[in-house]
XYZ file of N, CA, C and O in Angstrom:
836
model
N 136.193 -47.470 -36.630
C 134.752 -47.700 -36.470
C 134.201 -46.838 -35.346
O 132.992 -46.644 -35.226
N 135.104 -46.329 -34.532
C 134.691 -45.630 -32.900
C 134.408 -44.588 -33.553
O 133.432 -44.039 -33.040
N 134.918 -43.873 -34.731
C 135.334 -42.603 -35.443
C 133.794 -42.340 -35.703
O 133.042 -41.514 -35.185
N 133.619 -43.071 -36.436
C 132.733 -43.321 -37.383
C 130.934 -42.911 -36.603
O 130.035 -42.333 -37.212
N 130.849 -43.545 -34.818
C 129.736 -43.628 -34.471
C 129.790 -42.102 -33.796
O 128.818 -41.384 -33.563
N 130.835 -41.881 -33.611
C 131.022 -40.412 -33.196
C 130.650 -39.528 -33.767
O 129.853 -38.752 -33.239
N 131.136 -39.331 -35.133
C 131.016 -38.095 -36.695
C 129.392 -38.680 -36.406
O 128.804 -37.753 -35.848
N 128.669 -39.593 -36.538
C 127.544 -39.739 -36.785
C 126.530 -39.092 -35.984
O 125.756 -38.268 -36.472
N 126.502 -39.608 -34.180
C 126.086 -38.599 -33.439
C 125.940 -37.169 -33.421
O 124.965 -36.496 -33.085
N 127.276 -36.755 -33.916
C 127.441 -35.260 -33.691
C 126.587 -34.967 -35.057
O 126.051 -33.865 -35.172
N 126.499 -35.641 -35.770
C 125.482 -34.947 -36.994
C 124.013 -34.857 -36.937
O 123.140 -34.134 -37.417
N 124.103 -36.050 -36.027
C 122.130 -36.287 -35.498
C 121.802 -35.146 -34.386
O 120.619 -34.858 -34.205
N 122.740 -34.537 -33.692
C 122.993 -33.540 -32.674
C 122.447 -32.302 -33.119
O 121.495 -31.644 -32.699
N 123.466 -32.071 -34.315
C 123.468 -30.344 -34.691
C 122.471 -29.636 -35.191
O 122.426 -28.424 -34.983
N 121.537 -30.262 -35.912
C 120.139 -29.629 -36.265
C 119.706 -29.540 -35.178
O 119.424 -28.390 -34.843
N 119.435 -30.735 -34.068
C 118.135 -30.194 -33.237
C 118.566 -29.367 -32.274
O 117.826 -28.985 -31.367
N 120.185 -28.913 -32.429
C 120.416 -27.904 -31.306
C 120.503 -26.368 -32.374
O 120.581 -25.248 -31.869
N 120.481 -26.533 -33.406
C 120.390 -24.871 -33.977
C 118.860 -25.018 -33.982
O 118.412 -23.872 -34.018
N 117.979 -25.799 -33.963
C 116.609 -25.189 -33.908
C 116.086 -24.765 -32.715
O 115.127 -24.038 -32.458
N 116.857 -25.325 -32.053
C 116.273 -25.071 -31.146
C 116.892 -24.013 -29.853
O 116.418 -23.730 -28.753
N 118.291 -23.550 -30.617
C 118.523 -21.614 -30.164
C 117.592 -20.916 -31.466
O 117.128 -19.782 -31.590
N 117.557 -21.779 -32.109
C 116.876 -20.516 -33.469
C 115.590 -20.080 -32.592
O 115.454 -18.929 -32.176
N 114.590 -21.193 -32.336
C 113.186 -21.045 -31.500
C 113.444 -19.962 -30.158
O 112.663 -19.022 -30.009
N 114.340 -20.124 -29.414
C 114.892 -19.747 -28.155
C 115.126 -18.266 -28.744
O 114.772 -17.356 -27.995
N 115.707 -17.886 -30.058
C 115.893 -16.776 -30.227
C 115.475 -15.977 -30.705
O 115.922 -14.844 -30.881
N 114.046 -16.669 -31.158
C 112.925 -15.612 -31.675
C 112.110 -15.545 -30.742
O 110.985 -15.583 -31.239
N 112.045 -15.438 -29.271
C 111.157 -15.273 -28.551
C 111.721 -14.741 -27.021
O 111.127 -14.549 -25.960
N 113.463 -14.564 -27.507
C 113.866 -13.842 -26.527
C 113.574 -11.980 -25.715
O 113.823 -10.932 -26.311
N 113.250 -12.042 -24.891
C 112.957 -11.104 -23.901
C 111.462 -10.872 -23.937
O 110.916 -9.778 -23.796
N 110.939 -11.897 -24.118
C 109.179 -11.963 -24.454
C 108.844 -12.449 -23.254
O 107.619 -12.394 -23.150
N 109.578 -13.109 -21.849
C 108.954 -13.641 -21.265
C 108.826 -15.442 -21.376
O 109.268 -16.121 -22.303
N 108.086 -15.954 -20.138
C 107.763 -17.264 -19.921
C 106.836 -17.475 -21.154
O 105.888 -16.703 -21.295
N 107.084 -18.622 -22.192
C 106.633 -18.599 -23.183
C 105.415 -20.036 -23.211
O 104.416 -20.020 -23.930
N 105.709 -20.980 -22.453
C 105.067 -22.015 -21.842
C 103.619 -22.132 -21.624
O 102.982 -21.154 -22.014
N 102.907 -23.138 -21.067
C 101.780 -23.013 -20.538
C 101.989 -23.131 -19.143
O 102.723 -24.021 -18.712
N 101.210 -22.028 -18.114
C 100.907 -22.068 -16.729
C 99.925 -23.025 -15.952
O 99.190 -23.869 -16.465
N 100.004 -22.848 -15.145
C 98.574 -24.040 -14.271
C 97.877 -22.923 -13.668
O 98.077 -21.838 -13.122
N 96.941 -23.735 -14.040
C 95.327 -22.840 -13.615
C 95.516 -22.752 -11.972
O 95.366 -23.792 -11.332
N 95.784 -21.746 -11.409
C 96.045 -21.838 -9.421
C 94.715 -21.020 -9.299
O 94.655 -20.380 -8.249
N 93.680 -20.899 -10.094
C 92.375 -19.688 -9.712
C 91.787 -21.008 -8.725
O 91.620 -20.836 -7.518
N 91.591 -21.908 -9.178
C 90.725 -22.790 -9.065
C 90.586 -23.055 -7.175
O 89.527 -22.990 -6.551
N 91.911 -23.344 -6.598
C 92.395 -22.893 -5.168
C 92.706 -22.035 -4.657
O 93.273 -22.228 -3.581
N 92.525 -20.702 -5.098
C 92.415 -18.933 -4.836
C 91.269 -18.856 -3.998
O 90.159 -19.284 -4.316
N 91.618 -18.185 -2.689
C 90.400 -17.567 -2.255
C 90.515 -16.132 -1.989
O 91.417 -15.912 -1.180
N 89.865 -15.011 -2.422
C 89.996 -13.934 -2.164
C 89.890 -13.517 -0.663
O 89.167 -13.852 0.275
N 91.199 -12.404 -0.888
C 90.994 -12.144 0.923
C 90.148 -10.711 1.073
O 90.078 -10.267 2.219
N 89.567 -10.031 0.118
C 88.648 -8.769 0.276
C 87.804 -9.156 1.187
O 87.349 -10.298 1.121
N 87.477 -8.403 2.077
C 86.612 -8.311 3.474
C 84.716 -8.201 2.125
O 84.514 -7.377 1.233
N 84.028 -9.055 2.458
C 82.588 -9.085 2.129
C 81.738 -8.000 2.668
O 81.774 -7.949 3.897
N 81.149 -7.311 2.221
C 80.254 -6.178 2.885
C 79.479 -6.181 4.266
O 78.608 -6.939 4.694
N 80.165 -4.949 4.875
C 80.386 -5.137 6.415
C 78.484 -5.203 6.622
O 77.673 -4.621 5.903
N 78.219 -5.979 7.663
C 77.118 -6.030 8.799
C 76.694 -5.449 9.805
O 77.332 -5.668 10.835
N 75.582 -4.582 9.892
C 75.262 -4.008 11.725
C 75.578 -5.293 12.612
O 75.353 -6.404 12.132
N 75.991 -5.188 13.641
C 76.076 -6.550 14.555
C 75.075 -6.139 15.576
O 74.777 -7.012 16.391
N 74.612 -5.210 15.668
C 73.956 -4.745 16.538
C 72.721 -4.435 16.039
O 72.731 -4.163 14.838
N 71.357 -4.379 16.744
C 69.936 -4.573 16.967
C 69.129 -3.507 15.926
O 69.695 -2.456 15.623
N 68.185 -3.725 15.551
C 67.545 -2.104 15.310
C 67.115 -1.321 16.095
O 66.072 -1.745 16.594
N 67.514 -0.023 16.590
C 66.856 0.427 17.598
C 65.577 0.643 17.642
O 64.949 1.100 16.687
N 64.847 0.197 19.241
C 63.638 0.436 19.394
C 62.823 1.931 19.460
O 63.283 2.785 20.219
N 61.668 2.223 18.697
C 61.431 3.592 18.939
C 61.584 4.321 20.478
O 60.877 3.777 21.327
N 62.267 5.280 20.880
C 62.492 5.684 21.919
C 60.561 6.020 22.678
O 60.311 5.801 23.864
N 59.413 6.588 21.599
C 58.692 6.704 22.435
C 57.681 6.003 22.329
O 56.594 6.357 21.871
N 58.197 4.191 23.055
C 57.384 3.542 22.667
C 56.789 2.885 24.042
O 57.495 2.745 25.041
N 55.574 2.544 23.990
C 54.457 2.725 25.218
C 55.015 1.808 26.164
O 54.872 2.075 27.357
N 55.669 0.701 25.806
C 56.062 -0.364 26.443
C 57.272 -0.294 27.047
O 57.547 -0.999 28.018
N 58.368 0.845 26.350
C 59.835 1.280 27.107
C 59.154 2.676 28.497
O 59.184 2.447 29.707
N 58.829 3.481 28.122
C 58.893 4.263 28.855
C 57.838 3.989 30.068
O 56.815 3.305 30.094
N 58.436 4.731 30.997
C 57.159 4.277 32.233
C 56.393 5.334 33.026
O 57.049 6.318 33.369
N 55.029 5.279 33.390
C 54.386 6.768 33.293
C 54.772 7.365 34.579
O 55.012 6.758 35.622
N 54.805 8.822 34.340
C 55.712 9.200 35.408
C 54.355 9.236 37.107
O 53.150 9.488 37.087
N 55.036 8.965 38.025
C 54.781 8.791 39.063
C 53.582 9.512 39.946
O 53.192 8.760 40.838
N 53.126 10.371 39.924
C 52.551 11.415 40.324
C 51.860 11.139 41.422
O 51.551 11.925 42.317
N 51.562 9.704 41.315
C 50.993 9.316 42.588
C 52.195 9.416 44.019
O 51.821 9.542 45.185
N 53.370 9.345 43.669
C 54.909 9.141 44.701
C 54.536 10.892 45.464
O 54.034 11.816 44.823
N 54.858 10.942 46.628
C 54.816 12.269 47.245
C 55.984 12.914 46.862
O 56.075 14.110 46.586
N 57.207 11.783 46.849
C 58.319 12.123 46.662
C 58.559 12.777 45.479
O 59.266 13.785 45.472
N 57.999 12.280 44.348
C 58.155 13.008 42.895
C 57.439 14.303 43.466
O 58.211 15.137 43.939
N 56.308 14.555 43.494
C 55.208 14.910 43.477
C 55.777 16.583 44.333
O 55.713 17.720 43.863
N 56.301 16.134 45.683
C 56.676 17.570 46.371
C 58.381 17.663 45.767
O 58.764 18.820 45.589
N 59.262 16.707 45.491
C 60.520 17.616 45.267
C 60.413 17.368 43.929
O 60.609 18.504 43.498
N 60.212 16.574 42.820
C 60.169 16.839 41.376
C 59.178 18.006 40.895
O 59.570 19.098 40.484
N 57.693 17.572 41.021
C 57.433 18.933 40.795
C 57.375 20.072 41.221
O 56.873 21.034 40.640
N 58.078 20.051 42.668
C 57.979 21.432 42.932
C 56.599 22.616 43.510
O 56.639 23.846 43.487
N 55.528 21.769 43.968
C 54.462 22.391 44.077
C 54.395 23.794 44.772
O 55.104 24.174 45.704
N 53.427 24.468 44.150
C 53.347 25.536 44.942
C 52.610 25.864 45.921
O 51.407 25.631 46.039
N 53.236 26.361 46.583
C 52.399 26.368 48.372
C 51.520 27.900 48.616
O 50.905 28.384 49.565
N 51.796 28.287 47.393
C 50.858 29.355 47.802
C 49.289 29.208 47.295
O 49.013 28.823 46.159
N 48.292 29.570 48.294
C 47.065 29.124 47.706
C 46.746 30.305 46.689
O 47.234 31.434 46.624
N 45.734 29.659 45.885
C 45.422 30.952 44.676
C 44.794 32.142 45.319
O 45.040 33.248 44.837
N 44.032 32.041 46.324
C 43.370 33.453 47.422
C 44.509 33.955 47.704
O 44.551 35.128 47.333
N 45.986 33.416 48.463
C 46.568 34.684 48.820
C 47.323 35.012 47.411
O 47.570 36.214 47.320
N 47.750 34.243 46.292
C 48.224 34.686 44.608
C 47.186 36.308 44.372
O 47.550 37.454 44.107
N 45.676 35.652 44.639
C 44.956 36.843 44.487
C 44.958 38.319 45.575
O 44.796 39.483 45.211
N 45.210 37.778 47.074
C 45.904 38.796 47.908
C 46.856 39.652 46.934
O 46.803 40.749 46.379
N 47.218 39.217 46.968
C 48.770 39.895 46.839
C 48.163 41.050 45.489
O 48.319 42.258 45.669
N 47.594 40.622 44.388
C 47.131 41.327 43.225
C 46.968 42.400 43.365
O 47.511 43.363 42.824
N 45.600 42.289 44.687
C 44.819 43.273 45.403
C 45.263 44.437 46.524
O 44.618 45.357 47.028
N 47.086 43.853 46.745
C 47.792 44.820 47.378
C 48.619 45.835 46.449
O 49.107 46.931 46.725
N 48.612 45.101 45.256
C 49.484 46.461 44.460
C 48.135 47.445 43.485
O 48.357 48.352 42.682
N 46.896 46.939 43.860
C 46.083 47.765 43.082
C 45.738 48.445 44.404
O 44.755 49.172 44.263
N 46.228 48.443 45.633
C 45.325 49.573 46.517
C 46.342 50.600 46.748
O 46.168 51.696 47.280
N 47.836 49.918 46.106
C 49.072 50.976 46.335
C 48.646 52.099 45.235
O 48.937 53.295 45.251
N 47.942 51.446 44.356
C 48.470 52.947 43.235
C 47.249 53.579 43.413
O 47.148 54.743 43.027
N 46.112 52.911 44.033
C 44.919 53.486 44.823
C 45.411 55.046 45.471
O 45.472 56.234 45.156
N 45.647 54.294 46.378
C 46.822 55.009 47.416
C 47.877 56.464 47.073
O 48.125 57.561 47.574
N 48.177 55.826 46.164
C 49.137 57.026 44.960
C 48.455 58.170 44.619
O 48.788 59.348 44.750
N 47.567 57.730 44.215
C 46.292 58.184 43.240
C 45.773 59.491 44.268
O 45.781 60.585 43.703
N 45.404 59.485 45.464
C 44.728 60.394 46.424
C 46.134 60.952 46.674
O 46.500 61.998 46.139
N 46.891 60.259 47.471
C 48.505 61.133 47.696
C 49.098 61.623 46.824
O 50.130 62.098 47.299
N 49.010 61.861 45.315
C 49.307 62.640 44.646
C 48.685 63.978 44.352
O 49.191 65.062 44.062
N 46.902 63.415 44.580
C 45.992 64.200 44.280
C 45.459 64.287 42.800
O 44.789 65.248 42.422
N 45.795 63.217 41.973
C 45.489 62.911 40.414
C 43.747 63.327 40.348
O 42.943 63.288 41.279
N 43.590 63.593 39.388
C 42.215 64.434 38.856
C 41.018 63.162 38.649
O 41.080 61.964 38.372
N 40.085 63.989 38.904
C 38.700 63.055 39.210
C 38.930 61.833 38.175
O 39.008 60.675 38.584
N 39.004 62.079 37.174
C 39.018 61.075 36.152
C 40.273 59.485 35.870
O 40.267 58.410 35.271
N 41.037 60.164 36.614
C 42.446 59.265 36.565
C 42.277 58.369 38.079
O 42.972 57.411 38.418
N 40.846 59.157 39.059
C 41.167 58.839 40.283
C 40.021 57.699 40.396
O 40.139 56.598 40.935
N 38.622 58.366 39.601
C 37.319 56.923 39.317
C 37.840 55.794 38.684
O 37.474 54.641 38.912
N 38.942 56.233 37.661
C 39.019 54.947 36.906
C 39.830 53.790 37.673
O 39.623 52.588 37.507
N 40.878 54.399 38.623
C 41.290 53.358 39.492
C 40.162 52.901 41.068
O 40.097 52.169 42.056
N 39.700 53.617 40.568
C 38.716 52.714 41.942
C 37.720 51.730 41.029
O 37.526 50.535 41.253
N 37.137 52.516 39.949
C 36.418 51.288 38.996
C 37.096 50.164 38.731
O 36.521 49.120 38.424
N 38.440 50.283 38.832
C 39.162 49.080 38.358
C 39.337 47.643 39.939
O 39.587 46.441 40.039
N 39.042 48.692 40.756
C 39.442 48.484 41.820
C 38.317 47.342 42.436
O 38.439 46.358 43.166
N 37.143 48.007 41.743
C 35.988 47.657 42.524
C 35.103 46.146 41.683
O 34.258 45.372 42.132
N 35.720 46.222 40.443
C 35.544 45.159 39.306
C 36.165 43.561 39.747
O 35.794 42.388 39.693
N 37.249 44.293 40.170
C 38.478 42.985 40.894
C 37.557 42.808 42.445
O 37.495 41.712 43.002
N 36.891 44.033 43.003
C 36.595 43.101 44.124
C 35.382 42.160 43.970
O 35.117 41.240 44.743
N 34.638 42.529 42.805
C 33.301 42.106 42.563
C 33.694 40.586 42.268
O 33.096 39.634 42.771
N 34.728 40.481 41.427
C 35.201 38.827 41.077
C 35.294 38.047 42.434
O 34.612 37.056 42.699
N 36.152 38.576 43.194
C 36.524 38.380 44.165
C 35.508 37.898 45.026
O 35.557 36.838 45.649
N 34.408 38.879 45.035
C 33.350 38.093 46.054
C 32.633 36.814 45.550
O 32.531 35.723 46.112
N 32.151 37.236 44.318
C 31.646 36.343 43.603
C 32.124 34.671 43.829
O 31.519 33.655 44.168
N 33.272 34.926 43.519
C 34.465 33.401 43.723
C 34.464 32.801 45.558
O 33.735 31.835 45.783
N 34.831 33.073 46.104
C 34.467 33.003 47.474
C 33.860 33.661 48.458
O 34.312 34.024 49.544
N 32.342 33.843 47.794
C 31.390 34.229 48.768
C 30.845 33.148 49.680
O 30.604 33.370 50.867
N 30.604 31.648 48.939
C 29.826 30.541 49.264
C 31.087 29.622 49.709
O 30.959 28.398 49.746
N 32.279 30.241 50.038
C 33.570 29.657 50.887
C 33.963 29.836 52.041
O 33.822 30.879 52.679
N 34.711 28.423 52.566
C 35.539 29.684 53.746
C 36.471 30.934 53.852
O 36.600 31.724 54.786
N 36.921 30.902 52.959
C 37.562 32.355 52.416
C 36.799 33.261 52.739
O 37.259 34.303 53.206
N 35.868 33.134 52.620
C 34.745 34.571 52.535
C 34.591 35.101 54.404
O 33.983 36.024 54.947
N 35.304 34.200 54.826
C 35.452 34.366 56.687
C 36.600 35.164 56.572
O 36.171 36.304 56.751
N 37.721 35.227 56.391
C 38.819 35.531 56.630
C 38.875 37.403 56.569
O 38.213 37.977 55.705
N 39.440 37.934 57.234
C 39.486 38.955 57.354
C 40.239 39.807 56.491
O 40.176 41.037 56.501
N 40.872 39.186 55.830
C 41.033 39.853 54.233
C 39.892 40.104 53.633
O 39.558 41.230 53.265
N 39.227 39.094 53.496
C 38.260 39.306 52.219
C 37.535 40.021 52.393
O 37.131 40.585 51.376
N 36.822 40.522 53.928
C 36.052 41.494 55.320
C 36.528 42.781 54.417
O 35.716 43.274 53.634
N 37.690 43.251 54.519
C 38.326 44.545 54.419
C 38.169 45.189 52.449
O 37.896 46.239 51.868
N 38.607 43.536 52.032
C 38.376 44.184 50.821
C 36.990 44.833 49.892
O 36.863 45.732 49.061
N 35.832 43.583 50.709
C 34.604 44.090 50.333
C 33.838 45.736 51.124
O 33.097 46.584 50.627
N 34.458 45.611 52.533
C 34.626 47.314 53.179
C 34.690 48.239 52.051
O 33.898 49.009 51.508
N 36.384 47.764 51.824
C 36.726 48.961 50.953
C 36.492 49.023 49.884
O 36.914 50.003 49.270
N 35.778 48.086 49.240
C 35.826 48.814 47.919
C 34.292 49.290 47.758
O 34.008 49.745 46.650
N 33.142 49.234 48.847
C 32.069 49.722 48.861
C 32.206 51.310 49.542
O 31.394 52.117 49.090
N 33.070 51.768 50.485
C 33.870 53.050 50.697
C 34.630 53.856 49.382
O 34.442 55.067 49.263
N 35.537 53.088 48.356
C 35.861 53.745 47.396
C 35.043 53.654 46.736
O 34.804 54.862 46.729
N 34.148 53.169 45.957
C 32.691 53.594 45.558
C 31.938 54.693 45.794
O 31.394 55.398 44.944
N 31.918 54.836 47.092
C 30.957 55.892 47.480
C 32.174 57.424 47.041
O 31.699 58.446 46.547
N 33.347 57.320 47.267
C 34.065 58.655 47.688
C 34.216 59.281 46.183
O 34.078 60.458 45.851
N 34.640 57.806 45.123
C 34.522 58.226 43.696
C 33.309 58.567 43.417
O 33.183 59.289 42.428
N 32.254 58.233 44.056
C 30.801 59.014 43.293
C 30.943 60.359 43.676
O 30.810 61.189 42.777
N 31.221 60.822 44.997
C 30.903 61.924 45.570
C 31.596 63.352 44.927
O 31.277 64.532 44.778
N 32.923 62.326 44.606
C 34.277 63.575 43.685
C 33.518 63.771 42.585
O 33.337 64.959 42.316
N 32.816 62.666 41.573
C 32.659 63.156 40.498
C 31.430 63.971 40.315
O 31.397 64.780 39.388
N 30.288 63.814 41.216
C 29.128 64.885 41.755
C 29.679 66.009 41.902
O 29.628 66.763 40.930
N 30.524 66.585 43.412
C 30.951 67.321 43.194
C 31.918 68.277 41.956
O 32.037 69.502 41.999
N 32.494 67.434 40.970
C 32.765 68.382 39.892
C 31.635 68.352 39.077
O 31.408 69.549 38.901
N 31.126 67.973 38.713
C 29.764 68.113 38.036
C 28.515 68.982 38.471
O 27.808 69.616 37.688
N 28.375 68.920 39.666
C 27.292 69.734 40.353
C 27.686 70.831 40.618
O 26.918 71.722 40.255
N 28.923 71.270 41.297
C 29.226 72.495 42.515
C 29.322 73.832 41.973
O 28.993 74.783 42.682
N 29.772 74.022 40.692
C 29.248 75.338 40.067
C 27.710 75.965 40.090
O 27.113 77.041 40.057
N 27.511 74.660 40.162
C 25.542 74.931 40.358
C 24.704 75.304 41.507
O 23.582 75.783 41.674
N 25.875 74.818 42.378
C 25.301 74.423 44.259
C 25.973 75.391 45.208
O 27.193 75.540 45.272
N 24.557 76.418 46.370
C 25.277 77.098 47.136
C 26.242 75.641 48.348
O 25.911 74.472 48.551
N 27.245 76.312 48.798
C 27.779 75.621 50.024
C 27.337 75.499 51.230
O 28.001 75.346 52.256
N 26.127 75.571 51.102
C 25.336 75.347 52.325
C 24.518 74.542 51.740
O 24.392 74.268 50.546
N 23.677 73.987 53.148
C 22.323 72.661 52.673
C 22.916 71.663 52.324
O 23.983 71.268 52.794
N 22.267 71.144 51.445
C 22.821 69.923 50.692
C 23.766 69.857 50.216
O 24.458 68.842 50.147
N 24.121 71.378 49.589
C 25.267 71.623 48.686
C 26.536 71.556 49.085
O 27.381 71.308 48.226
N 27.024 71.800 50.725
C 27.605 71.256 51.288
C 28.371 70.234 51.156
O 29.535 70.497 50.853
N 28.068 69.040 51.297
C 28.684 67.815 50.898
C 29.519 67.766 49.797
O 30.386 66.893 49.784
N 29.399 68.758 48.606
C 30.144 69.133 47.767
C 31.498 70.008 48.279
O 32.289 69.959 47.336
N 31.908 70.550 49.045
C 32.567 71.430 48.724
C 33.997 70.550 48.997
O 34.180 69.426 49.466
N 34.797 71.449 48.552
C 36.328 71.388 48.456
C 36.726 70.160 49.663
O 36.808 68.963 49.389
N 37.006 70.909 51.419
C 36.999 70.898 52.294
C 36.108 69.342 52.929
O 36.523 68.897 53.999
N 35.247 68.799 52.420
C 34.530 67.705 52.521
C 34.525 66.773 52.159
O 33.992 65.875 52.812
N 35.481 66.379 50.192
C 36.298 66.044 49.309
C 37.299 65.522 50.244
O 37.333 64.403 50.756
N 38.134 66.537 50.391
C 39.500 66.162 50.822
C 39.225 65.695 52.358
O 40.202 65.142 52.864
N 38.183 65.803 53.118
C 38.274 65.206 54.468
C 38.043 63.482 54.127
O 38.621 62.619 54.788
N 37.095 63.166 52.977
C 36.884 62.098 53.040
C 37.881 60.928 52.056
O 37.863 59.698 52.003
N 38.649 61.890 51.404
C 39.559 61.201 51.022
C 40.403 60.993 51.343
O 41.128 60.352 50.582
N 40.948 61.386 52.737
C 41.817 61.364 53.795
C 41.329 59.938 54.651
O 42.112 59.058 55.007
N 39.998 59.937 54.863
C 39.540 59.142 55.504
C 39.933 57.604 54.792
O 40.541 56.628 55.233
N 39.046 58.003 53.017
C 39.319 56.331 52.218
C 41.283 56.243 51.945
O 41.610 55.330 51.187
N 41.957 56.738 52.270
C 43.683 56.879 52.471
C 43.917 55.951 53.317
O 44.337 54.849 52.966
N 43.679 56.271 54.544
C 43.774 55.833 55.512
C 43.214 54.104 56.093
O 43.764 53.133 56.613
N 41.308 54.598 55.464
C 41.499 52.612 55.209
C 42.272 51.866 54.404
O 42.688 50.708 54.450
N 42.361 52.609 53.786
C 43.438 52.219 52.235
C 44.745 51.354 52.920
O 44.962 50.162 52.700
N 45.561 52.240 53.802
C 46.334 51.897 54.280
C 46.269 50.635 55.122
O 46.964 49.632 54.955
N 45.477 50.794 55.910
C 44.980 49.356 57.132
C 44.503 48.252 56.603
O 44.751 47.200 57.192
N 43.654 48.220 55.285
C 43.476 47.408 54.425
C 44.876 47.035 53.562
O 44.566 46.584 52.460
N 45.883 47.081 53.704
C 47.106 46.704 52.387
C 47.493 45.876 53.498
O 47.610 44.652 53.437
N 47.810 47.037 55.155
C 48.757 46.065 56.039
C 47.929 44.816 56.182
O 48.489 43.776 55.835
N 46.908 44.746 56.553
C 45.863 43.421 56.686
C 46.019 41.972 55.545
O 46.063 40.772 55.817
N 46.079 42.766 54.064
C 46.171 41.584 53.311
C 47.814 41.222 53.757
O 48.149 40.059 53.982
N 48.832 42.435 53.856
C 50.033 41.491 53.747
C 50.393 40.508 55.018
O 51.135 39.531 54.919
N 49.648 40.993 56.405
C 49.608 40.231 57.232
C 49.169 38.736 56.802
O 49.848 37.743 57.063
N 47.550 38.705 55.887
C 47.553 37.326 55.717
C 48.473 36.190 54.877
O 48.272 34.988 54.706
N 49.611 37.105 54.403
C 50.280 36.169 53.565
C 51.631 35.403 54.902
O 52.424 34.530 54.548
């Protein structure tokens, strides 16, 4: 009877174990064949979220309320920031009036021709006319610069009229009388003479600087 429950088992056995290598063996090397568990559901992605300025928008740099107006009233800005200049515009204009009496100057010591020699005194005499004009009704107009320049340029006036008379007239004129004043010899004495203020007038302005 022991026989008996034994043979029986092993027969209730053997089907469900060939079906179930048969199943096992049609799905071999396929992988986990099962159902999985859903793990999305407790997933949190670790990708970094799109980065943020952490920092401010910048303020316009030229904006009325950042910047602060510069000082000008401070002496301190005022003489070492800007730098002022200490020269007054009369002696700026000195100085102008010393390199136009040099080539003045040139001009007779070379002996350059009537025409090369009026046009630098016309030029000469234009600059002094500004000149007075601007500080006549000043104290400037005291200073002994300004004395010399209005001198001279009513002296080079006269000496450029006289050169250009004399080339114009003296073919016409005996050297006597009136005619005189024309000649060669009378020319060159008096342009020796306007040389010479020429000279005392340059040292004078550079003295006033």
């Amino acid at each position: 009877m022991k026989k008996l429950y034994v043979l029986i088992l092993i027969l209730v056995l053997t089907p469900a174990n060939c079906f179930a290598a048969r199943s096992m063996g049609d799905f071999e090397g396929k992988g986990y064949v099962g159902t999985l568990p859903d793990v999305t559901k407790s997933f949190h992605s670790t990708e970094p979220s799109e980065a943020k300025p952490v920092y401010d928008k910048t303020k316009q740099f030229n904006s009325a309320n950042i910047l602060k107006p510069v000082p000008r009233d401070n002496p301190a800005f005022v003489n070492i920031i800007l730098k002022q200049d200490k020269t007054s515009p009369y002696l700026n204009e000195v100085n102008e009036f010393i390199a136009i009496l040099e080539k003045l100057y040139d001009s007779i010591e070379n002996n350059e021709d009537v025409q090369k020699f009026a046009a630098r005194v016309y030029y000469f005499n234009k600059n002094a006319d500004w000149f007075r004009d601007k500080y006549a009704d000043k104290p400037e107009s005291s200073y002994l610069s300004f004395e010399k320049i209005m001198e001279l340029s009513l002296h080079a006036a006269t000496v450029s009229q006289l050169r250009s008379e004399a080339e114009r007239y003296s073919p016409y004129l005996a050297y006597t009388g009136a005619g005189k004043i024309y000649n060669a010899n009378n020319i060159n004495e008096q342009l020796e003479y306007l040389k010479a203020e020429i000279e005392q007038t340059i040292a004078i302005l550079k003295d006033a600087n």
